[in-house]
XYZ file of C-alpha atoms in Angstrom:
561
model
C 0.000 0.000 0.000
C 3.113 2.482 0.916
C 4.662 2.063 -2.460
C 1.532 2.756 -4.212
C 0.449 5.982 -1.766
C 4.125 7.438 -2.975
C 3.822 6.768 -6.837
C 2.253 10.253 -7.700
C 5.290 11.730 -5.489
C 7.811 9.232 -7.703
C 6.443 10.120 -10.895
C 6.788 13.849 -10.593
C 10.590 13.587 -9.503
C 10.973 11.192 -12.547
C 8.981 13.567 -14.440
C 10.562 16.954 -13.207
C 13.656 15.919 -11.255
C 15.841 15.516 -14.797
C 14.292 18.921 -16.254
C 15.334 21.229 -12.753
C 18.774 19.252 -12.762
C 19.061 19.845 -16.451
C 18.315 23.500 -16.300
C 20.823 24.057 -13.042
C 23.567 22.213 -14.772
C 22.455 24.550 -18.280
C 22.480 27.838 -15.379
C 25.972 27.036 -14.092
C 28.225 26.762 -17.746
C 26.187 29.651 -18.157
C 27.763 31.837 -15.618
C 31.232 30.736 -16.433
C 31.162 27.872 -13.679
C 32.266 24.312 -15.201
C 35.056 23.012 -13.373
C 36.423 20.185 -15.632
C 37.094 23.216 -18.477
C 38.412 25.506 -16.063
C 35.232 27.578 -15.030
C 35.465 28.252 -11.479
C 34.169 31.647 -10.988
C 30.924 33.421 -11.931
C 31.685 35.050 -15.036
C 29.450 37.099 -17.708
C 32.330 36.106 -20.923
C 29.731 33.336 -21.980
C 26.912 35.709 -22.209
C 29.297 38.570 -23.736
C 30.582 35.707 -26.481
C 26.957 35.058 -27.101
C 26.307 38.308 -27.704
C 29.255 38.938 -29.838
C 27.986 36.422 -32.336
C 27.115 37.909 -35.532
C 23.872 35.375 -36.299
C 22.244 36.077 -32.863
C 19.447 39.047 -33.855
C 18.778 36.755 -36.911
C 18.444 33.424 -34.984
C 16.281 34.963 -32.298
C 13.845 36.461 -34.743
C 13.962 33.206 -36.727
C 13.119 31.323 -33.681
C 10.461 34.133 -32.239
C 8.945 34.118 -35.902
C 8.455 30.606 -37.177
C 7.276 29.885 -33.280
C 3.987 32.221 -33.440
C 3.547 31.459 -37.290
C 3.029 28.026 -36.815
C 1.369 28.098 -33.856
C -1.200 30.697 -35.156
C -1.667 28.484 -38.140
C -2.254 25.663 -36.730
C -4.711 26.964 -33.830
C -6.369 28.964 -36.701
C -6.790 26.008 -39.408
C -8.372 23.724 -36.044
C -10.932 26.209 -35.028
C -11.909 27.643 -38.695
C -12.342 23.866 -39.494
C -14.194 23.292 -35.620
C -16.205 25.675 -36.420
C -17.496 25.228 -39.688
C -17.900 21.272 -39.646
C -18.713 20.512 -36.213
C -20.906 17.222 -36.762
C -20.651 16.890 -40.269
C -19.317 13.525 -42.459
C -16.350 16.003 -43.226
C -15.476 16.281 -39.843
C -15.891 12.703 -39.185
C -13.790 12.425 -42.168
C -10.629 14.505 -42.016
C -11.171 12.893 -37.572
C -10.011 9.309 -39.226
C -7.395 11.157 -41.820
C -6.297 13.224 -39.047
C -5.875 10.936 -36.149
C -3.209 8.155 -37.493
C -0.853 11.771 -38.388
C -0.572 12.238 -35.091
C 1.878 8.878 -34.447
C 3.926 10.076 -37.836
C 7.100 11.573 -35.799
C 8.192 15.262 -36.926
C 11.395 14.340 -38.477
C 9.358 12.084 -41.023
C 6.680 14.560 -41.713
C 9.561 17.321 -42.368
C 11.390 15.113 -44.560
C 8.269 13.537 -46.580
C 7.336 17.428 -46.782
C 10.693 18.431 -48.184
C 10.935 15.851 -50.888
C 7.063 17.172 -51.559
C 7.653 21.032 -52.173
C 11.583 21.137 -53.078
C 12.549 22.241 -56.617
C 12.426 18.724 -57.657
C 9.717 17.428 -55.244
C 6.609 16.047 -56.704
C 4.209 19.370 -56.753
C 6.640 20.705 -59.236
C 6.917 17.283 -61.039
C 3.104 17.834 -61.126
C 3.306 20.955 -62.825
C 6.220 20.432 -65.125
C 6.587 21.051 -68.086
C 3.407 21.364 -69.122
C 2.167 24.318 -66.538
C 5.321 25.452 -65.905
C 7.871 24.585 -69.131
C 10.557 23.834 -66.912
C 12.648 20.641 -68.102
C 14.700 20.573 -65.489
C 14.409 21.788 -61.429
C 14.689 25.467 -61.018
C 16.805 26.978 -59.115
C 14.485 27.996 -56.116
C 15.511 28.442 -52.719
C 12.007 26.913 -51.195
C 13.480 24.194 -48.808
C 15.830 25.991 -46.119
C 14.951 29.424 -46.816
C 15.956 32.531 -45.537
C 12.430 33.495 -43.897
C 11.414 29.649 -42.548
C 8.502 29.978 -44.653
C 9.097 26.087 -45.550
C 10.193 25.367 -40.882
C 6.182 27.022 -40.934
C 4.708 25.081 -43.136
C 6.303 21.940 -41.472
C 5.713 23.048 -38.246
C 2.294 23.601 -38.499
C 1.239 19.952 -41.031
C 2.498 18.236 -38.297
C 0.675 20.545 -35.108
C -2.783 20.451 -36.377
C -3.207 17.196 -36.030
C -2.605 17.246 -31.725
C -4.654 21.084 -31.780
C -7.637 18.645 -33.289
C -7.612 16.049 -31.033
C -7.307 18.170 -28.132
C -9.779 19.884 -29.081
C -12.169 17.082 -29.703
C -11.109 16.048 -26.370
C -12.214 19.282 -24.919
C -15.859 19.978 -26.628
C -17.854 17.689 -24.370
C -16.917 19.841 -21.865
C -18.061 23.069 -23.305
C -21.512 21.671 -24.074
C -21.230 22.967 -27.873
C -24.869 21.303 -28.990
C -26.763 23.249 -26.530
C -24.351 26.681 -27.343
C -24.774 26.384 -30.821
C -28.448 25.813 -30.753
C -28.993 28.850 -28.460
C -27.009 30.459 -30.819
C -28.272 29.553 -33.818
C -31.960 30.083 -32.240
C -31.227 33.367 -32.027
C -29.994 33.991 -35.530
C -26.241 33.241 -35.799
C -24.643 31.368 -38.318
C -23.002 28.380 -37.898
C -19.265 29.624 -37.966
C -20.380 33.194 -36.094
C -22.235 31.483 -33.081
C -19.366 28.676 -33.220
C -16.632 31.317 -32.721
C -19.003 33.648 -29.947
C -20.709 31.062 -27.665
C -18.320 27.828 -27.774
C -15.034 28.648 -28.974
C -14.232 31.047 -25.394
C -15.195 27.531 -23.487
C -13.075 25.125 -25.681
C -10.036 27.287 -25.386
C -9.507 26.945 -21.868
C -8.988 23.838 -22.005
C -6.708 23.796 -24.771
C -4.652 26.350 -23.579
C -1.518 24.423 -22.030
C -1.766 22.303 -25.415
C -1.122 25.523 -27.396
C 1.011 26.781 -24.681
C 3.239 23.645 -25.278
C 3.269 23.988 -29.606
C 4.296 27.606 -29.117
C 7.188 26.687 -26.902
C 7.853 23.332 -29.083
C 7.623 25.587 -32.536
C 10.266 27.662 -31.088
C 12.628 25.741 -29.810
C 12.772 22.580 -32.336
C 15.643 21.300 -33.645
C 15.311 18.262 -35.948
C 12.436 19.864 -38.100
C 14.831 23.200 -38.319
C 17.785 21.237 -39.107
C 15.414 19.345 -42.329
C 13.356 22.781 -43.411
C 14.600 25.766 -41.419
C 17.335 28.101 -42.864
C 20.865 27.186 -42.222
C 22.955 30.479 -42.064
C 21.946 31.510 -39.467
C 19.881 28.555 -38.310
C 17.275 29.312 -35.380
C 18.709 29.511 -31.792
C 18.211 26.211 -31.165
C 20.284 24.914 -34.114
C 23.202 26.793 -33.398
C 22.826 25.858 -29.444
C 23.149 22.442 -30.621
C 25.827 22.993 -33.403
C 27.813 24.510 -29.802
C 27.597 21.621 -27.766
C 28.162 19.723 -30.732
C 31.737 21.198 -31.274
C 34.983 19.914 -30.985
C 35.812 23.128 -29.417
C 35.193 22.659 -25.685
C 35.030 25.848 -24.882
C 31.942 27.049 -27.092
C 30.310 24.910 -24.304
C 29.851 28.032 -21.855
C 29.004 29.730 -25.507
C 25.964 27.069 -25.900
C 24.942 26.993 -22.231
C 23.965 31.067 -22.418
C 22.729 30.451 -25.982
C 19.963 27.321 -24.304
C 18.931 29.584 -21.400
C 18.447 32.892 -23.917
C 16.604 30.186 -25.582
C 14.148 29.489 -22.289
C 14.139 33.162 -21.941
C 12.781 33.471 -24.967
C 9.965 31.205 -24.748
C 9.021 32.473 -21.274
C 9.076 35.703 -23.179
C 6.793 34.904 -25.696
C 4.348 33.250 -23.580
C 3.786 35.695 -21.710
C 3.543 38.281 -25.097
C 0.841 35.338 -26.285
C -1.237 35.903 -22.397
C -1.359 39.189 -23.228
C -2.505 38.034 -26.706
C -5.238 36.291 -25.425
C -6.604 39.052 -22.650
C -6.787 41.817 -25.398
C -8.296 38.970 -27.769
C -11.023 38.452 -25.056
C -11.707 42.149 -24.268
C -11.847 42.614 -28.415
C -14.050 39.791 -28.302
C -16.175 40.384 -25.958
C -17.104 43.650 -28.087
C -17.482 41.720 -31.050
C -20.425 39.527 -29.007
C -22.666 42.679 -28.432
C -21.685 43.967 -31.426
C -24.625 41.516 -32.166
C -23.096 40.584 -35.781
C -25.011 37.349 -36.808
C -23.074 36.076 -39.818
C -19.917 36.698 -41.091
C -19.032 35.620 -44.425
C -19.761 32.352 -43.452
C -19.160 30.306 -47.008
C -15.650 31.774 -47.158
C -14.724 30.665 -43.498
C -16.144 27.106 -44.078
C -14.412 26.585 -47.220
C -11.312 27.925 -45.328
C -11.086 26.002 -42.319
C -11.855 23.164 -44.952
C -9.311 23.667 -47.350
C -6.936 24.622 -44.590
C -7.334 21.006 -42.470
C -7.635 19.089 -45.780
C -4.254 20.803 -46.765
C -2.714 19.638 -44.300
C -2.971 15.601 -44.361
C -2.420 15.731 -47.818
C 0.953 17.178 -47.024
C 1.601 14.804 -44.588
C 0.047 11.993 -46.952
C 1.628 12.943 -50.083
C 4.951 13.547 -48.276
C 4.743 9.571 -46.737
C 3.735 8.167 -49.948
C 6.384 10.426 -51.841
C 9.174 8.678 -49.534
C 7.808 5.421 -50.363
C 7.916 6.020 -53.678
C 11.639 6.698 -53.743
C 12.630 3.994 -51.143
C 11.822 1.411 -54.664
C 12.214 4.387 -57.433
C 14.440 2.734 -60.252
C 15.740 6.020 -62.166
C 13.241 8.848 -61.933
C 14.189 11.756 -63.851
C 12.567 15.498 -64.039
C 10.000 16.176 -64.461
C 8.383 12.715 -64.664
C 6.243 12.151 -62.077
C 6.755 8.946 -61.740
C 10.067 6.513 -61.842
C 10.711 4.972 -64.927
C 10.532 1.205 -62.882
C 11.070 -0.074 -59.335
C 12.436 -2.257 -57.385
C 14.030 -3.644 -53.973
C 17.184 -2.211 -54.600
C 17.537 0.623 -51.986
C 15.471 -1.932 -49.385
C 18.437 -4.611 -50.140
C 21.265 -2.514 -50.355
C 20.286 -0.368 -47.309
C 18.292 -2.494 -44.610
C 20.651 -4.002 -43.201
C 22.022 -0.765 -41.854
C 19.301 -0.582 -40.532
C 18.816 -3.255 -38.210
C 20.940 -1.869 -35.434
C 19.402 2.027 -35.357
C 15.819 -0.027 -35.219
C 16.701 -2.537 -32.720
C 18.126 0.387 -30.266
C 14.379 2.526 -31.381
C 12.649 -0.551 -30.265
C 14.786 -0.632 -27.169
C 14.622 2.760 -25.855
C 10.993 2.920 -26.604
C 9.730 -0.155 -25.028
C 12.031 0.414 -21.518
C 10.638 4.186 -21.925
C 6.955 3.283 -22.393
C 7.058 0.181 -20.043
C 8.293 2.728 -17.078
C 5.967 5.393 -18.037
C 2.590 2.985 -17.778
C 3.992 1.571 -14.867
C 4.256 5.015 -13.235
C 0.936 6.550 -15.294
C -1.133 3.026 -14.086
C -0.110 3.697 -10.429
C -0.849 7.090 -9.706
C -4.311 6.489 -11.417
C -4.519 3.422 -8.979
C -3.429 5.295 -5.950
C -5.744 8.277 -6.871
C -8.278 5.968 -7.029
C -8.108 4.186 -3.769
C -7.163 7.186 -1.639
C -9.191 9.296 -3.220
C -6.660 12.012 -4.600
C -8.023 14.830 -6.590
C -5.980 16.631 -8.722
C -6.487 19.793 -9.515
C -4.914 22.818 -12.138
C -1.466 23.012 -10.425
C -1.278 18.943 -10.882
C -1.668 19.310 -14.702
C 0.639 22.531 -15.034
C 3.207 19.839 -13.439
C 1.877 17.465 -16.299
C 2.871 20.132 -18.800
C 5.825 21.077 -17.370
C 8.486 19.533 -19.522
C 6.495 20.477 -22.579
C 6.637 23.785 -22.197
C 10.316 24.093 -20.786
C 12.494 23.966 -24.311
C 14.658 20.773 -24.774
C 17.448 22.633 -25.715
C 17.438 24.629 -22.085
C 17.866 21.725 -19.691
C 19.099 18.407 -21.966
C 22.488 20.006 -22.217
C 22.695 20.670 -18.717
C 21.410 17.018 -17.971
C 23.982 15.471 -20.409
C 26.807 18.099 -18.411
C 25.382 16.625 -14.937
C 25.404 13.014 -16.252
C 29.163 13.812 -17.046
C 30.014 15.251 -13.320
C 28.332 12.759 -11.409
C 30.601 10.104 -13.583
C 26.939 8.477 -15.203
C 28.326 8.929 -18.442
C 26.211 9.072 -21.569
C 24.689 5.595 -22.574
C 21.290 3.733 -23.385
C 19.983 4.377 -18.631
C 20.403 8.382 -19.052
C 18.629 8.454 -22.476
C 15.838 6.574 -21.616
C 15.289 8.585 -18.422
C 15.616 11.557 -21.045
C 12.655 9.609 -22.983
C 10.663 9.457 -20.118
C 10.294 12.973 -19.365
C 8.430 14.007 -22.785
C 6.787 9.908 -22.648
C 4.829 10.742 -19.637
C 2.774 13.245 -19.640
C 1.319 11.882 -22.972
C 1.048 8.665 -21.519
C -0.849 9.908 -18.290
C -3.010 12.888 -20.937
C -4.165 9.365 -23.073
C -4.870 6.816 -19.924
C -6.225 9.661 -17.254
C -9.318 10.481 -18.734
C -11.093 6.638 -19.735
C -9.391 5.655 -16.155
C -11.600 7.768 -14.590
C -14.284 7.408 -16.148
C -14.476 3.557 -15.361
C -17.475 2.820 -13.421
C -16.518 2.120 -9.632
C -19.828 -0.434 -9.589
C -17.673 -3.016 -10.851
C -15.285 -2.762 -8.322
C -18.053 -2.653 -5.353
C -19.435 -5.871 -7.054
C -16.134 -7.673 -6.863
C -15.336 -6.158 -3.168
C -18.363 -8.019 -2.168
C -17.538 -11.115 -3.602
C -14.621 -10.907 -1.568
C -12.162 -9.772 -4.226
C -9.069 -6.980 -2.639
C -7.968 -3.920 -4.410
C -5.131 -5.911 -6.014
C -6.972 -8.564 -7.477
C -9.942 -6.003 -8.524
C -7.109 -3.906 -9.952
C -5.614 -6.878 -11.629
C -8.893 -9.266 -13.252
C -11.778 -6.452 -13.625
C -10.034 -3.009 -13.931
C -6.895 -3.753 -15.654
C -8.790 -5.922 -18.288
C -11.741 -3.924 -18.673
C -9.761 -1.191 -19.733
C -7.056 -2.894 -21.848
C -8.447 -0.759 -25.473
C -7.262 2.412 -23.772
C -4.209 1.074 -22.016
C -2.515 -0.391 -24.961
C -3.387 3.060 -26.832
C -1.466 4.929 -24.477
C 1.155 2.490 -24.575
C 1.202 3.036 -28.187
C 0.955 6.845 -27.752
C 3.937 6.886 -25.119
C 5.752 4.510 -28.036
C 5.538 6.894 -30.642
C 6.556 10.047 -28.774
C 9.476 7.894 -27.456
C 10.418 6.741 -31.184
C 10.105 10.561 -32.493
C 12.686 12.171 -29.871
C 15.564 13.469 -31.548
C 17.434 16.052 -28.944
C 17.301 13.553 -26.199
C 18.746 10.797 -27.778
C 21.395 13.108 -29.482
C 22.627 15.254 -26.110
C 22.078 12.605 -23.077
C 23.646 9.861 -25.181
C 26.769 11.753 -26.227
C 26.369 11.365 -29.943
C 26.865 7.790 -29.623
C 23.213 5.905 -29.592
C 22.125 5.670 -32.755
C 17.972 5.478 -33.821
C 15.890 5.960 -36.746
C 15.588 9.530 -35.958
C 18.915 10.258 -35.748
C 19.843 8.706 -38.607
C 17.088 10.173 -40.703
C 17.897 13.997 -39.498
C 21.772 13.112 -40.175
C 20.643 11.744 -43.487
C 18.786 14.760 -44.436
C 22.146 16.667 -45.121
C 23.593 13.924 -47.656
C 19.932 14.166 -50.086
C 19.892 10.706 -50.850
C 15.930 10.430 -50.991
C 16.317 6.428 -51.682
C 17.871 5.822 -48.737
C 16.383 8.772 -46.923
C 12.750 6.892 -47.842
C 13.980 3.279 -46.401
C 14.982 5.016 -43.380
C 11.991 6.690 -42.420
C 9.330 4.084 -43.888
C 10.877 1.879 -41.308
C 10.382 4.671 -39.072
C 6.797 5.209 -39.313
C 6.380 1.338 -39.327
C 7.572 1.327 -35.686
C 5.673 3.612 -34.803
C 2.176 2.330 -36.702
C 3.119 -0.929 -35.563
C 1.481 -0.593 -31.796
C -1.248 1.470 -32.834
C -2.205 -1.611 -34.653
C -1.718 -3.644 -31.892
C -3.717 -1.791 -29.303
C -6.291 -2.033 -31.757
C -6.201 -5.839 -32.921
C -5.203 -7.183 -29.228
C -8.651 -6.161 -27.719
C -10.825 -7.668 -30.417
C -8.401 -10.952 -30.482
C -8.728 -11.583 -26.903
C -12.401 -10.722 -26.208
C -13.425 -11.894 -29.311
C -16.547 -13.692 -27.872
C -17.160 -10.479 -25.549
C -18.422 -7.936 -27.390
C -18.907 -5.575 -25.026
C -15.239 -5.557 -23.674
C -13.979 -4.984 -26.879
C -14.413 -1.535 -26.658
C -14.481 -0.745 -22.737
């Protein structure tokens, strides 16, 4: 009973204890204090090298920009959509398109994106020559360029997706059938009395998941290292190109870069809370303003076009990579290869084998750990009858909205001091920190909703808390716990930065192979690497779906439960 009464305690030192460690041991180079390359007193050089840098007003308003760009986009494109198909077949629609984009990891939806839109990508194929006369690829600067036009477009294909299904999670709680009907009663459109009586109620509770894209957006590295510019890159690039360096001493250079880097997010949060209170005052005008409609075609078609925009970039982009993992030649501008074959698959698999097998590794030790934890807090809140409130899910969102690139260095520095070293423990502890929360966000919500009766009828047949936990809870709700198994799998599989930093450079997965890739344009091997990719990740989805129906297959109504 004692181990279980201190999970929740357990889980937020797992959860939190390697982000405060990693930021203090980010804080100290910082200040000129790292001992074993002769820091020893507080200092302001780093900061003054930082600031010496040429690239540093560029970076920051790279990182500021392409940050509230895609965030805007993305919120935008989910509530325009929201809005304007709320209980339609084209909602239910673009729901089942939508949904499986959300396993696709970012480094595969930047790099399916890239070979989509670059001068020789397929929409230019598409075009060519007939549209455009070009024979061969122009000579465009559209990938990489100077503005992050293409790091926004990326960015936001790949954060629509999680806006959407938070906010489909959210709506039941805002009552939007009895809003809209008022609303619509009293002469609003559908998009106008959307936007005036539900949207206010749906975005608080989708405010720490927008919170989080905004800090994620501006802080990303393998997505800016695939589309962003490179000279300068965004802050977090060149943080990372720092600690990369054989140049120890650009460490104390990097450290001030990663906490400018928090500073800026912290910044810019704040800048998007003041955002939202002048957005409310202006909208509260707006509301007894009493406009009814307002131009309600054009939004519809927007929020439309907009969401259906999207997974097709994310589609096309997957199916593109396929395409070139078995392209024989393919010449521009044909839009398709003149034959295909196994080639790249046989030439290049075997590589492979060893990136995948350490994915499957990390992932599975990461996920395992996190259910464990996520399953026994829900247990202990449960029988003690804990109640969470706001602060407990501010802790939840924590390390999403503190930026990677502020506290892994520091964590990788403190692994160093404490003589952990950098190996397959101190990344997995790294994967745990972003696996949890979405682990707990997936489980928390069917957990408690799990009707206690069940348990009351097995207490009186004599059953204890274990064994209810163990034959009627646990099994009852098997659908949802393999999900967010599968959900905690994928976000493990997609982490670039902390398997780069905490394991020194030296564990290699499918992400960072794919990112690393991206700099030597090979698309054929480039498209083997990340199919296999996105078939680890698809791979328990499938599972949490098929187990279920396989092993209640003559109980219906546990199929589901």
């Amino acid at each position: 009973m004692r181990p279980l009464r201190a999970a929740p305690a357990l889980t937020l030192a797992l959860m939190l204890g390697p982000v405060l460690a990693g930021l203090a041991g980010t804080l100290a180079p910082a200040l000129g204090i790292f001992p074993a390359l002769g820091g020893r007193s507080l200092s302001l050089e780093p900061a003054r090298a930082l600031a010496d840098w040429p690239g540093l007003p560029r970076a920051i308003g790279l990182s500021v920009a392409t940050g509230l760009a895609a965030t805007l986009i993305a919120l935008g494109t989910v509530t325009l959509f929201t809005a304007g198909w709320a209980d339609t077949r084209g909602m239910a629609l673009l729901e089942r398109l939508l949904s499986p984009l959300l396993a696709v990891p970012h480094a595969a939806a930047a790099l399916g994106l890239a070979f989509l839109i670059a001068p020789s990508g397929w929409v230019l194929r598409a075009l060519s020559p007939w549209a455009t006369g070009w024979q061969r690829p122009p000579d465009l600067l559209i990938l990489q360029d100077p503005m992050g036009l293409a790091m926004i477009a990326g960015l936001a294909v790949k954060e629509i997706p999680f806006l959407f299904l938070m906010t489909l999670a959210a709506l039941p709680q805002a009552a939007p059938a009895r809003r809209l009907t008022i609303a619509r009663a009293l002469g609003y459109g559908r998009v106008t009395g959307w936007l005036k009586a539900v949207f206010p109620a749906v975005y608080a509770q989708i405010r720490l998941p927008v919170y989080a894209v905004l800090a994620y957006s501006m802080s990303v590295v393998d997505v800016a290292i695939v589309l962003g510019p490179a000279t300068p890159p965004p802050l977090s690039v060149q943080v990372v190109r720092w600690m990369s360096d054989p140049d120890l001493s650009l460490r104390f250079q990097a450290a001030a870069g990663a906490i400018l880097q928090l500073g800026l997010v912290l910044a810019v949060l704040g800048l998007w809370r003041l955002g939202e209170l002048a957005t409310a005052r202006l909208g509260r005008r707006w509301v007894e303003g009493g406009t009814r409609r307002l131009a309600e075609p054009l939004l519809r078609a927007a929020g439309l076009g907009l969401a259906a925009l999207a997974a097709a970039a994310v589609i096309l982009g997957l199916a593109g990579l396929a395409l070139w993992s078995v392209a024989g030649f393919w010449g521009f501008p044909d839009a398709l290869p003149e034959g295909i074959g196994l080639r790249s698959w046989i030439r290049h698999g075997p590589a492979l084998i060893a990136p995948a097998r350490e994915t499957l590794v990390l992932a599975a030790l990461a996920t395992a750990l996190a259910l464990a934890l996520t399953l026994a807090c829900l247990e202990a809140e449960h029988r003690f009858g804990l109640a969470p409130g706001s602060r407990s899910l501010w802790l939840l969102y924590l390390p999403l909205l503190v930026p990677q690139v502020a506290f892994l260095p520091g964590l990788q520095t403190l692994a160093l001091s404490l003589g952990a070293g950098t190996g397959r423990g101190t990344v997995v502890l790294a994967h745990l920190v972003f696996v949890l929360p979405y682990v707990f966000l997936a489980l928390s919500a069917p957990w408690r909703a799990w009707d206690p009766r069940h348990a009351t009828v097995a207490a009186a047949l004599g059953a204890g808390p274990g064994r209810i936990f163990r034959t009627v809870r646990l099994p009852m709700l098997l659908a949802p716990v393999l999900t967010a198994a599968a959900v905690g799998f994928a976000v493990s599989v997609g982490q670039y930065l902390p398997t780069l930093l905490p394991g020194g450079g030296r564990i290699r997965t499918l992400t960072t192979e794919a990112v690393a890739l991206a700099a030597g344009g090979d698309r054929r091997i480039i498209g083997v690497t990340v199919l296999v990719q996105t078939a680890l990740v698809a791979a328990p989805f499938a599972l949490a779906l098929a187990a279920p129906r396989l092993i209640f297959r003559r109980r219906r109504g546990m199929r589901g439960a």
